[in-house]
Tab-separated table of C-alpha atoms in Angstrom:
chain	number	residue	atom	x	y	z
A	124	UNK	CA	18.890	-8.869	-40.324
A	125	UNK	CA	17.718	-12.055	-38.607
A	126	UNK	CA	20.929	-12.331	-36.566
A	127	UNK	CA	20.322	-8.779	-35.324
A	128	UNK	CA	16.912	-9.825	-33.982
A	129	UNK	CA	18.454	-12.760	-32.124
A	130	UNK	CA	21.227	-10.521	-30.806
A	131	UNK	CA	18.595	-8.141	-29.437
A	132	UNK	CA	16.769	-10.907	-27.546
A	133	UNK	CA	20.050	-12.352	-26.310
A	134	UNK	CA	21.095	-8.942	-24.980
A	135	UNK	CA	17.680	-8.402	-23.333
A	136	UNK	CA	17.881	-11.826	-21.673
A	137	UNK	CA	21.418	-11.128	-20.448
A	138	UNK	CA	20.394	-7.769	-18.998
A	139	UNK	CA	17.394	-9.347	-17.237
A	140	UNK	CA	19.625	-12.045	-15.722
A	141	UNK	CA	22.138	-9.436	-14.570
A	142	UNK	CA	19.299	-7.388	-13.047
A	143	UNK	CA	17.984	-10.402	-11.100
A	144	UNK	CA	21.484	-11.365	-10.012
A	145	UNK	CA	22.296	-7.844	-8.800
A	146	UNK	CA	19.083	-7.575	-6.749
A	147	UNK	CA	19.600	-11.078	-5.349
A	148	UNK	CA	23.134	-10.147	-4.299
A	149	UNK	CA	21.917	-6.924	-2.693
A	150	UNK	CA	19.303	-8.844	-0.718
A	151	UNK	CA	21.756	-11.430	0.598
A	152	UNK	CA	21.669	-10.244	4.237
A	153	UNK	CA	17.870	-9.915	4.303
A	154	UNK	CA	17.411	-13.280	2.570
A	155	UNK	CA	19.823	-15.175	4.821
A	156	UNK	CA	18.196	-13.817	7.962
A	157	UNK	CA	14.649	-14.554	6.754
A	158	UNK	CA	15.387	-18.086	5.510
A	159	UNK	CA	17.289	-18.931	8.699
A	160	UNK	CA	14.338	-17.811	10.825
A	161	UNK	CA	11.873	-19.721	8.619
A	162	UNK	CA	13.906	-22.917	8.937
A	163	UNK	CA	14.078	-22.361	12.680
A	164	UNK	CA	10.281	-22.031	12.762
A	165	UNK	CA	9.837	-25.453	11.132
A	166	UNK	CA	12.387	-27.003	13.494
A	167	UNK	CA	10.631	-25.677	16.598
A	168	UNK	CA	7.254	-26.748	15.227
A	169	UNK	CA	8.388	-30.342	14.701
A	170	UNK	CA	10.574	-30.794	17.798
A	171	UNK	CA	8.777	-28.875	20.509
A	172	UNK	CA	5.256	-28.963	19.150
A	173	UNK	CA	5.173	-25.169	19.078
A	174	UNK	CA	2.549	-23.551	16.889
A	175	UNK	CA	3.920	-22.947	13.391
A	176	UNK	CA	1.693	-19.914	12.947
A	177	UNK	CA	3.130	-18.248	16.053
A	178	UNK	CA	6.662	-18.911	14.860
A	179	UNK	CA	5.824	-17.664	11.362
A	180	UNK	CA	4.357	-14.453	12.769
A	181	UNK	CA	7.518	-13.721	14.728
A	182	UNK	CA	9.694	-14.451	11.697
A	183	UNK	CA	7.755	-12.122	9.376
A	184	UNK	CA	7.785	-9.279	11.897
A	185	UNK	CA	11.536	-9.672	12.369
A	186	UNK	CA	11.890	-9.397	8.590
A	187	UNK	CA	10.284	-5.910	8.873
A	188	UNK	CA	7.403	-6.848	6.557
A	189	UNK	CA	4.941	-4.961	8.765
A	190	UNK	CA	1.942	-6.003	10.826
A	191	UNK	CA	-0.627	-5.634	8.027
A	192	UNK	CA	1.185	-7.936	5.582
A	193	UNK	CA	2.037	-10.390	8.369
A	194	UNK	CA	-1.630	-10.599	9.378
A	195	UNK	CA	-2.654	-11.198	5.756
A	196	UNK	CA	-0.180	-14.069	5.398
A	197	UNK	CA	-1.261	-15.714	8.664
A	198	UNK	CA	-4.961	-15.286	7.902
A	199	UNK	CA	-4.685	-17.012	4.542
A	200	UNK	CA	-2.365	-19.696	5.934
A	201	UNK	CA	-4.983	-20.620	8.531
A	202	UNK	CA	-7.686	-20.535	5.870
A	203	UNK	CA	-5.739	-22.792	3.504
A	204	UNK	CA	-4.967	-25.273	6.301
A	205	UNK	CA	-8.578	-25.415	7.466
A	206	UNK	CA	-10.194	-28.842	7.040
A	207	UNK	CA	-7.103	-30.118	5.217
A	208	UNK	CA	-5.277	-33.337	6.050
A	209	UNK	CA	-2.223	-32.396	3.965
A	210	UNK	CA	0.994	-31.220	5.593
A	211	UNK	CA	1.634	-27.484	5.285
A	212	UNK	CA	5.329	-27.696	4.450
A	213	UNK	CA	8.162	-25.431	3.338
A	214	UNK	CA	7.075	-25.231	-0.294
A	215	UNK	CA	3.512	-24.299	0.697
A	216	UNK	CA	4.760	-21.564	3.050
A	217	UNK	CA	7.157	-20.239	0.407
A	218	UNK	CA	4.418	-20.262	-2.257
A	219	UNK	CA	2.060	-18.384	0.056
A	220	UNK	CA	4.701	-15.832	1.080
A	221	UNK	CA	5.647	-15.183	-2.535
A	222	UNK	CA	2.039	-14.665	-3.570
A	223	UNK	CA	1.141	-12.379	-0.669
A	224	UNK	CA	4.275	-10.222	-1.032
A	225	UNK	CA	3.642	-9.778	-4.750
A	226	UNK	CA	0.056	-8.818	-3.995
A	227	UNK	CA	1.246	-6.313	-1.405
A	228	UNK	CA	3.528	-4.729	-3.996
A	229	UNK	CA	0.702	-4.595	-6.509
A	230	UNK	CA	2.410	-7.025	-8.833
A	231	UNK	CA	-0.020	-9.921	-8.889
A	232	UNK	CA	-3.698	-10.239	-9.684
A	233	UNK	CA	-4.003	-13.475	-7.701
A	234	UNK	CA	-5.809	-13.594	-4.386
A	235	UNK	CA	-7.739	-10.925	-2.579
A	236	UNK	CA	-8.297	-7.302	-3.588
A	237	UNK	CA	-6.768	-6.015	-0.346
A	238	UNK	CA	-4.168	-4.112	-2.334
A	239	UNK	CA	-6.240	-2.410	-5.003
A	240	UNK	CA	-4.902	0.984	-3.938
A	241	UNK	CA	-1.332	-0.123	-4.491
A	242	UNK	CA	-2.243	-2.038	-7.649
A	243	UNK	CA	-3.865	1.033	-9.147
A	244	UNK	CA	-0.798	3.187	-8.602
A	245	UNK	CA	1.893	0.587	-9.090
A	246	UNK	CA	2.101	-2.134	-11.662
A	247	UNK	CA	-0.927	-2.310	-13.939
A	248	UNK	CA	1.234	-3.775	-16.677
A	249	UNK	CA	2.729	-6.380	-14.348
A	250	UNK	CA	-0.549	-7.440	-12.789
A	251	UNK	CA	-3.334	-8.358	-15.205
A	252	UNK	CA	-5.899	-6.960	-12.819
A	253	UNK	CA	-9.485	-7.956	-13.394
A	254	UNK	CA	-12.060	-5.171	-13.395
A	255	UNK	CA	-15.471	-5.343	-11.736
A	256	UNK	CA	-17.173	-6.374	-14.940
A	257	UNK	CA	-14.739	-9.258	-15.412
A	258	UNK	CA	-12.800	-7.532	-18.200
A	259	UNK	CA	-9.064	-7.096	-18.069
A	260	UNK	CA	-7.698	-3.590	-17.700
A	261	UNK	CA	-6.072	-2.271	-20.833
A	262	UNK	CA	-3.968	0.440	-19.162
A	263	UNK	CA	-0.370	-0.696	-19.617
A	264	UNK	CA	1.347	2.168	-17.839
A	265	UNK	CA	4.186	0.773	-15.729
A	266	UNK	CA	4.145	2.822	-12.544
A	267	UNK	CA	7.309	1.060	-11.345
A	268	UNK	CA	9.232	2.764	-14.162
A	269	UNK	CA	10.341	6.386	-14.042
A	270	UNK	CA	8.086	8.811	-15.882
A	271	UNK	CA	9.419	11.025	-18.640
A	272	UNK	CA	7.955	13.801	-20.737
A	273	UNK	CA	6.074	12.601	-23.791
A	274	UNK	CA	6.465	14.108	-27.230
A	275	UNK	CA	2.685	14.489	-27.271
A	276	UNK	CA	2.735	16.772	-24.211
A	277	UNK	CA	2.618	20.544	-24.712
A	278	UNK	CA	6.109	22.067	-24.574
A	279	UNK	CA	7.008	24.700	-21.971
A	280	UNK	CA	6.783	28.296	-23.164
A	281	UNK	CA	9.872	29.212	-25.263
A	282	UNK	CA	11.087	25.589	-25.245
A	283	UNK	CA	12.153	23.912	-28.484
A	284	UNK	CA	11.984	20.371	-27.098
A	285	UNK	CA	10.524	18.468	-24.173
A	286	UNK	CA	12.199	18.594	-20.774
A	287	UNK	CA	11.770	15.969	-18.039
A	288	UNK	CA	12.173	17.138	-14.432
A	289	UNK	CA	12.785	14.727	-11.539
A	290	UNK	CA	12.535	16.297	-8.081
A	291	UNK	CA	14.528	14.161	-5.623
A	292	UNK	CA	14.381	14.558	-1.856
A	293	UNK	CA	15.245	12.818	1.397
A	294	UNK	CA	16.881	13.282	4.774
A	295	UNK	CA	20.661	13.624	5.154
A	296	UNK	CA	22.530	10.339	5.039
A	297	UNK	CA	19.974	8.476	2.923
A	298	UNK	CA	22.222	8.447	-0.175
A	299	UNK	CA	20.243	11.059	-2.104
A	300	UNK	CA	23.133	12.867	-3.830
A	301	UNK	CA	24.861	9.571	-4.674
A	302	UNK	CA	21.626	8.243	-6.155
A	303	UNK	CA	21.289	11.332	-8.370
A	304	UNK	CA	24.823	10.807	-9.692
A	305	UNK	CA	24.151	7.118	-10.463
A	306	UNK	CA	20.832	7.939	-12.144
A	307	UNK	CA	22.503	10.594	-14.299
A	308	UNK	CA	25.072	8.012	-15.383
A	309	UNK	CA	22.370	5.522	-16.369
A	310	UNK	CA	20.330	8.093	-18.284
A	311	UNK	CA	23.365	9.164	-20.296
A	312	UNK	CA	24.900	5.742	-20.929
A	313	UNK	CA	21.773	3.610	-21.399
A	314	UNK	CA	19.333	6.113	-22.915
A	315	UNK	CA	21.675	8.648	-24.534
A	316	UNK	CA	20.008	11.509	-22.663
A	317	UNK	CA	21.491	14.964	-22.260
A	318	UNK	CA	21.353	15.423	-18.475
A	319	UNK	CA	21.701	18.483	-16.245
A	320	UNK	CA	22.019	18.351	-12.438
A	321	UNK	CA	20.680	21.205	-10.283
A	322	UNK	CA	22.700	21.638	-7.063
A	323	UNK	CA	19.900	23.048	-4.903
A	324	UNK	CA	21.189	21.648	-1.598
A	325	UNK	CA	22.613	24.946	-0.380
A	326	UNK	CA	22.206	24.174	3.343
A	327	UNK	CA	24.597	21.247	3.855
A	328	UNK	CA	28.288	22.065	3.727
A	329	UNK	CA	29.990	20.215	0.902
A	330	UNK	CA	26.730	19.140	-0.782
A	331	UNK	CA	27.344	21.204	-3.930
A	332	UNK	CA	30.922	19.967	-4.259
A	333	UNK	CA	29.756	16.361	-3.816
A	334	UNK	CA	27.179	16.699	-6.603
A	335	UNK	CA	29.748	18.360	-8.875
A	336	UNK	CA	32.099	15.376	-8.380
A	337	UNK	CA	29.286	12.988	-9.298
A	338	UNK	CA	28.556	15.095	-12.398
A	339	UNK	CA	32.169	14.628	-13.474
A	340	UNK	CA	32.016	10.861	-12.877
A	341	UNK	CA	28.786	10.572	-14.860
A	342	UNK	CA	30.075	12.964	-17.527
A	343	UNK	CA	27.067	15.286	-17.280
A	344	UNK	CA	26.643	19.007	-16.549
A	345	UNK	CA	25.855	20.587	-13.191
A	346	UNK	CA	24.268	23.982	-12.455
A	347	UNK	CA	25.653	25.278	-9.153
A	348	UNK	CA	24.969	28.372	-6.976
A	349	UNK	CA	26.823	31.577	-7.806
A	350	UNK	CA	26.904	35.185	-6.550
A	351	UNK	CA	23.480	36.039	-7.966
A	352	UNK	CA	21.717	32.707	-7.487
A	353	UNK	CA	22.561	31.250	-4.100
A	354	UNK	CA	19.176	30.205	-2.631
A	355	UNK	CA	17.547	26.847	-3.417
A	356	UNK	CA	14.671	28.316	-5.457
A	357	UNK	CA	16.955	30.753	-7.281
A	358	UNK	CA	19.374	27.969	-8.211
A	359	UNK	CA	16.455	25.850	-9.421
A	360	UNK	CA	15.065	28.673	-11.601
A	361	UNK	CA	18.503	29.202	-13.133
A	362	UNK	CA	18.845	25.468	-13.814
A	363	UNK	CA	15.410	25.394	-15.484
A	364	UNK	CA	16.365	28.340	-17.707
A	365	UNK	CA	19.599	26.629	-18.733
A	366	UNK	CA	17.896	23.278	-19.341
A	367	UNK	CA	15.192	24.818	-21.538
A	368	UNK	CA	17.403	27.186	-23.516
A	369	UNK	CA	20.185	24.639	-24.122
A	370	UNK	CA	17.761	21.811	-24.923
A	371	UNK	CA	18.555	19.279	-22.227
A	372	UNK	CA	16.483	16.105	-22.046
A	373	UNK	CA	16.430	15.612	-18.258
A	374	UNK	CA	16.911	17.860	-15.241
A	375	UNK	CA	17.643	16.088	-11.922
A	376	UNK	CA	17.044	18.359	-8.932
A	377	UNK	CA	19.031	17.761	-5.745
A	378	UNK	CA	17.342	19.206	-2.642
A	379	UNK	CA	18.464	19.907	0.906
A	380	UNK	CA	18.401	16.934	3.247
A	381	UNK	CA	15.969	17.556	6.028
A	382	UNK	CA	13.614	16.045	8.566
A	383	UNK	CA	9.885	16.228	7.915
A	384	UNK	CA	9.313	18.193	11.144
A	385	UNK	CA	11.475	21.092	9.909
A	386	UNK	CA	8.639	23.360	8.789
A	387	UNK	CA	10.864	26.042	7.255
A	388	UNK	CA	12.744	23.653	5.008
A	389	UNK	CA	9.564	21.783	4.070
A	390	UNK	CA	8.031	25.123	3.056
A	391	UNK	CA	11.093	25.694	0.864
A	392	UNK	CA	10.436	22.373	-0.882
A	393	UNK	CA	6.839	23.385	-1.584
A	394	UNK	CA	8.100	26.716	-2.997
A	395	UNK	CA	10.589	24.918	-5.251
A	396	UNK	CA	7.876	22.707	-6.653
A	397	UNK	CA	5.827	25.802	-7.496
A	398	UNK	CA	8.880	27.305	-9.223
A	399	UNK	CA	9.062	24.243	-11.482
A	400	UNK	CA	5.343	24.438	-12.292
A	401	UNK	CA	5.555	28.142	-13.116
A	402	UNK	CA	8.714	27.973	-15.263
A	403	UNK	CA	7.405	24.876	-17.079
A	404	UNK	CA	4.116	26.615	-17.920
A	405	UNK	CA	2.713	25.792	-21.343
A	406	UNK	CA	0.130	28.605	-21.639
A	407	UNK	CA	-0.938	32.079	-20.431
A	408	UNK	CA	-4.137	33.158	-18.705
A	409	UNK	CA	-6.347	36.112	-19.710
A	410	UNK	CA	-3.970	38.479	-17.885
A	411	UNK	CA	-1.042	37.111	-19.885
A	412	UNK	CA	0.426	35.411	-16.846
A	413	UNK	CA	1.928	31.890	-17.062
A	414	UNK	CA	-0.511	29.198	-15.945
A	415	UNK	CA	1.219	26.764	-13.536
A	416	UNK	CA	1.816	23.385	-15.156
A	417	UNK	CA	0.526	20.903	-12.573
A	418	UNK	CA	1.833	17.944	-14.592
A	419	UNK	CA	5.392	18.669	-13.435
A	420	UNK	CA	7.689	17.672	-11.924
A	421	UNK	CA	7.309	14.357	-13.718
A	422	UNK	CA	8.588	12.547	-10.613
A	423	UNK	CA	8.757	13.580	-6.960
A	424	UNK	CA	10.909	10.861	-5.458
A	425	UNK	CA	11.796	10.147	-1.845
A	426	UNK	CA	15.098	8.412	-1.102
A	427	UNK	CA	14.993	5.992	1.865
A	428	UNK	CA	17.871	4.082	3.453
A	429	UNK	CA	16.996	0.366	3.644
A	430	UNK	CA	18.497	0.201	7.133
A	431	UNK	CA	15.928	2.753	8.325
A	432	UNK	CA	13.097	0.422	7.375
A	433	UNK	CA	9.723	1.363	8.797
A	434	UNK	CA	11.296	4.114	10.892
A	435	UNK	CA	11.197	6.301	7.775
A	436	UNK	CA	7.416	5.944	7.481
A	437	UNK	CA	6.391	8.964	9.556
A	438	UNK	CA	8.624	11.320	7.568
A	439	UNK	CA	7.454	9.803	4.284
A	440	UNK	CA	3.803	10.294	5.243
A	441	UNK	CA	4.394	13.948	6.083
A	442	UNK	CA	6.251	14.659	2.848
A	443	UNK	CA	3.627	12.831	0.857
A	444	UNK	CA	0.984	15.031	2.458
A	445	UNK	CA	2.864	18.267	1.778
A	446	UNK	CA	4.313	17.566	-1.680
A	447	UNK	CA	2.577	14.544	-3.151
A	448	UNK	CA	5.249	11.892	-3.684
A	449	UNK	CA	5.151	9.787	-6.842
A	450	UNK	CA	7.564	7.039	-5.848
A	451	UNK	CA	10.355	5.742	-3.630
A	452	UNK	CA	14.046	4.979	-4.124
A	453	UNK	CA	15.504	2.414	-1.712
A	454	UNK	CA	19.266	2.725	-1.117
A	455	UNK	CA	21.958	0.668	0.640
A	456	UNK	CA	19.981	-2.533	0.188
A	457	UNK	CA	23.209	-4.526	0.186
A	458	UNK	CA	24.176	-3.361	3.676
A	459	UNK	CA	20.906	-4.067	5.473
A	460	UNK	CA	18.941	-7.096	6.665
A	461	UNK	CA	15.704	-5.094	6.524
A	462	UNK	CA	14.876	-5.518	2.849
A	463	UNK	CA	11.363	-6.596	3.817
A	464	UNK	CA	10.603	-3.013	4.815
A	465	UNK	CA	10.156	-2.265	1.109
A	466	UNK	CA	6.871	-4.175	1.230
A	467	UNK	CA	5.659	-2.457	4.414
A	468	UNK	CA	6.537	1.079	3.307
A	469	UNK	CA	5.218	0.679	-0.244
A	470	UNK	CA	1.960	-0.835	0.986
A	471	UNK	CA	1.303	1.696	3.736
A	472	UNK	CA	2.058	4.712	1.546
A	473	UNK	CA	0.473	3.288	-1.583
A	474	UNK	CA	3.595	4.318	-3.524
A	475	UNK	CA	5.644	2.233	-5.965
A	476	UNK	CA	9.359	1.665	-5.479
A	477	UNK	CA	11.101	2.966	-8.595
A	478	UNK	CA	14.780	2.230	-8.033
A	479	UNK	CA	16.977	0.258	-5.623
A	480	UNK	CA	20.627	0.790	-4.723
A	481	UNK	CA	22.421	-2.567	-4.455
A	482	UNK	CA	26.040	-1.455	-4.069
A	483	UNK	CA	28.515	1.407	-4.033
A	484	UNK	CA	29.488	1.282	-7.706
A	485	UNK	CA	28.221	3.783	-10.260
A	486	UNK	CA	26.320	0.972	-12.018
A	487	UNK	CA	24.668	-0.297	-8.833
A	488	UNK	CA	21.357	1.570	-9.171
A	489	UNK	CA	18.774	-0.853	-10.517
A	490	UNK	CA	15.159	-0.698	-11.662
A	491	UNK	CA	12.750	-2.149	-9.132
A	492	UNK	CA	11.001	-5.251	-10.441
A	493	UNK	CA	8.633	-6.877	-7.908
A	494	UNK	CA	9.139	-10.507	-8.921
A	495	UNK	CA	12.923	-10.193	-8.941
A	496	UNK	CA	12.795	-8.501	-5.551
A	497	UNK	CA	10.466	-11.037	-3.883
A	498	UNK	CA	12.312	-14.020	-5.374
A	499	UNK	CA	15.592	-12.501	-4.216
A	500	UNK	CA	14.240	-11.994	-0.707
A	501	UNK	CA	12.894	-15.562	-0.442
A	502	UNK	CA	15.783	-17.285	-2.212
A	503	UNK	CA	13.647	-18.473	-5.117
A	504	UNK	CA	15.039	-19.414	-8.521
A	505	UNK	CA	18.348	-17.777	-9.454
A	506	UNK	CA	18.606	-16.100	-6.040
A	507	UNK	CA	18.511	-19.489	-4.318
A	508	UNK	CA	20.770	-21.212	-6.803
A	509	UNK	CA	17.829	-23.052	-8.350
A	510	UNK	CA	15.906	-23.086	-11.599
A	511	UNK	CA	14.382	-19.943	-13.086
A	512	UNK	CA	11.120	-21.904	-13.334
A	513	UNK	CA	10.800	-22.250	-9.550
A	514	UNK	CA	8.807	-19.028	-9.274
A	515	UNK	CA	6.188	-20.239	-11.764
A	516	UNK	CA	5.973	-23.587	-9.984
A	517	UNK	CA	5.282	-21.878	-6.643
A	518	UNK	CA	2.716	-19.614	-8.291
A	519	UNK	CA	0.929	-22.706	-9.644
A	520	UNK	CA	1.101	-24.382	-6.227
A	521	UNK	CA	-0.528	-21.395	-4.519
A	522	UNK	CA	-3.285	-21.309	-7.120
A	523	UNK	CA	-3.833	-25.048	-6.594
A	524	UNK	CA	-4.048	-24.659	-2.791
A	525	UNK	CA	-6.594	-21.876	-3.117
A	526	UNK	CA	-8.727	-23.909	-5.500
A	527	UNK	CA	-8.584	-26.931	-3.205
A	528	UNK	CA	-9.657	-24.840	-0.215
A	529	UNK	CA	-12.547	-23.336	-2.185
A	530	UNK	CA	-13.659	-26.809	-3.235
A	531	UNK	CA	-13.540	-28.078	0.364
A	532	UNK	CA	-15.684	-25.143	1.450
A	533	UNK	CA	-18.277	-25.976	-1.236
A	534	UNK	CA	-18.507	-29.677	-0.423
A	535	UNK	CA	-18.433	-29.347	3.377
A	536	UNK	CA	-21.726	-30.687	4.919
A	537	UNK	CA	-23.963	-27.984	6.306
A	538	UNK	CA	-24.872	-28.291	10.017
A	539	UNK	CA	-28.427	-29.652	10.431
A	540	UNK	CA	-30.870	-28.754	13.233
A	541	UNK	CA	-31.770	-31.440	15.844
A	542	UNK	CA	-34.731	-33.653	14.920
A	543	UNK	CA	-38.060	-32.357	16.126
A	544	UNK	CA	-36.718	-28.860	16.656
A	545	UNK	CA	-38.615	-25.989	15.166
A	546	UNK	CA	-36.706	-23.642	12.840
A	547	UNK	CA	-37.996	-20.860	15.046
A	548	UNK	CA	-36.380	-22.365	18.135
A	549	UNK	CA	-33.294	-20.648	19.486
A	550	UNK	CA	-31.861	-19.343	22.734
A	551	UNK	CA	-34.261	-17.565	25.091
A	552	UNK	CA	-35.575	-14.337	23.626
A	553	UNK	CA	-33.971	-15.008	20.180
A	554	UNK	CA	-35.037	-16.296	16.786
A	555	UNK	CA	-32.784	-18.462	14.617
A	556	UNK	CA	-31.703	-17.317	11.130
A	557	UNK	CA	-33.530	-20.301	9.630
A	558	UNK	CA	-36.657	-19.100	11.420
A	559	UNK	CA	-36.276	-15.662	9.880
A	560	UNK	CA	-36.260	-17.208	6.412
A	561	UNK	CA	-39.590	-18.978	7.141
A	562	UNK	CA	-41.294	-15.976	8.643
A	563	UNK	CA	-42.918	-15.101	5.330
A	564	UNK	CA	-44.649	-18.480	5.136
A	565	UNK	CA	-46.422	-18.056	8.491
A	566	UNK	CA	-50.222	-17.770	8.339
A	567	UNK	CA	-50.676	-14.128	9.310
A	568	UNK	CA	-54.485	-14.407	9.076
A	569	UNK	CA	-54.730	-16.484	12.253
A	570	UNK	CA	-56.854	-15.173	15.107
A	571	UNK	CA	-54.744	-12.579	16.893
A	572	UNK	CA	-57.255	-11.960	19.698
A	573	UNK	CA	-55.334	-14.247	22.023
A	574	UNK	CA	-51.912	-12.752	21.213
A	575	UNK	CA	-50.194	-11.106	24.146
A	576	UNK	CA	-47.277	-8.780	24.450
A	577	UNK	CA	-44.404	-10.590	26.147
A	578	UNK	CA	-41.598	-8.422	27.421
A	579	UNK	CA	-38.008	-9.692	27.674
A	580	UNK	CA	-37.587	-11.577	30.945
A	581	UNK	CA	-41.340	-12.014	31.486
A	582	UNK	CA	-42.029	-15.501	32.833
A	583	UNK	CA	-45.161	-17.667	33.169
A	584	UNK	CA	-46.086	-16.063	36.509
A	585	UNK	CA	-46.431	-12.647	34.931
A	586	UNK	CA	-48.640	-13.998	32.157
A	587	UNK	CA	-50.911	-15.853	34.645
A	588	UNK	CA	-51.392	-12.654	36.653
A	589	UNK	CA	-52.542	-10.875	33.509
A	590	UNK	CA	-55.120	-13.643	32.840
A	591	UNK	CA	-56.447	-13.492	36.447
A	592	UNK	CA	-56.932	-9.716	36.251
A	593	UNK	CA	-59.004	-10.036	33.065
A	594	UNK	CA	-61.209	-12.746	34.715
A	595	UNK	CA	-61.873	-10.518	37.760
A	596	UNK	CA	-62.942	-7.632	35.495
A	597	UNK	CA	-65.454	-9.906	33.705
A	598	UNK	CA	-66.960	-11.089	37.045
A	599	UNK	CA	-67.422	-7.454	38.203
A	600	UNK	CA	-69.257	-6.620	34.973
A	601	UNK	CA	-71.547	-9.664	35.360
A	602	UNK	CA	-72.432	-8.690	38.965
A	603	UNK	CA	-73.381	-5.196	37.837
């Protein structure tokens, strides 16, 4: 039995290496472009005396990482360089980039809490996030992994076993139908699941036939429109009936490709989601009507073409508003140099990336793993032809730089006030902060009879006039 244990770990290690290698290969164009631009930034900085930060900003924006993440990287780079005599070289930049990108994807507990929203929804098991009270979170739900029905969940009415429903959407040309076929293949081959495809894309010519061909390749079943069920919602209801009655494990729903500004088709998507919730009801109300099951579909996934990059953001925001997306699938990663858009889109939407397409083969749909992705993008470790320990070394270097900067801030001498100057002294009409701290120690029982109200801008001449007027009044009284 011992050899079986070692075989298991050997297989797991092999699969992890293959996963990293596949993602690294898919990111080749993005990585080559980014590393070339980074090297160019260092060359310009050393030869022409150009500002490294300006060059770095341009490089990160060209990588489609987004303005918010770029600003975060530059802000911390300036902070780490402050009051330091050490050279900020390639390794330091790479360590900082790796740390900030992982934080943006919610996969690291190091650094600031800028990304708590993403961390909460994506990657609690990857990032050992520290709670307010200093205790580590114990929730180990991996939001980067696809969600499936649990045996502990209530079963749908009349169902003998649990059914998982994944609702997959996206505009035409994003690779949505192809992704569904590849996912069906993985679920059957790797998890032994009984899978049914629902061909609900009844608007695009050839969409049903395309999904049926993928069903044949993946060796799974497909429910297609017929004479009585030819609308998207009708096809979906028929597929749900078949999946429940014939005890399928997973139902993958293909939807019509559309733009987010097509109100009619978006309304159809909303209707389809309600159909799923009604047919997957687990109880009746007092009028013996099925209560909508708001826990389904288990995933509402948006497929985005990597080449689209941040251009897909507006549509994604609208669909998220209307339907409530649970995650993203990034396709055609191997054919684009805009792999950095994953970080920008995931951060801005606060949604985890679930899967990535790294090739045209049926096996080229991979799980998204933040560290593998970031290392592949930056050419770290296996992706750069180096050691698998390089990532940990860069992580340690970033932690060291942050500690050094914190220590410098603590030991830096505080600016002292000029000798003889009062802590209350400051620019005209103002009081210094040090003076405010000492205000409580002032003797407030002093004679206030001589205190005068001084208005802003009032000079000595104004005050003298006030004194002269009071003297004249006293003389008049004495004469009387």
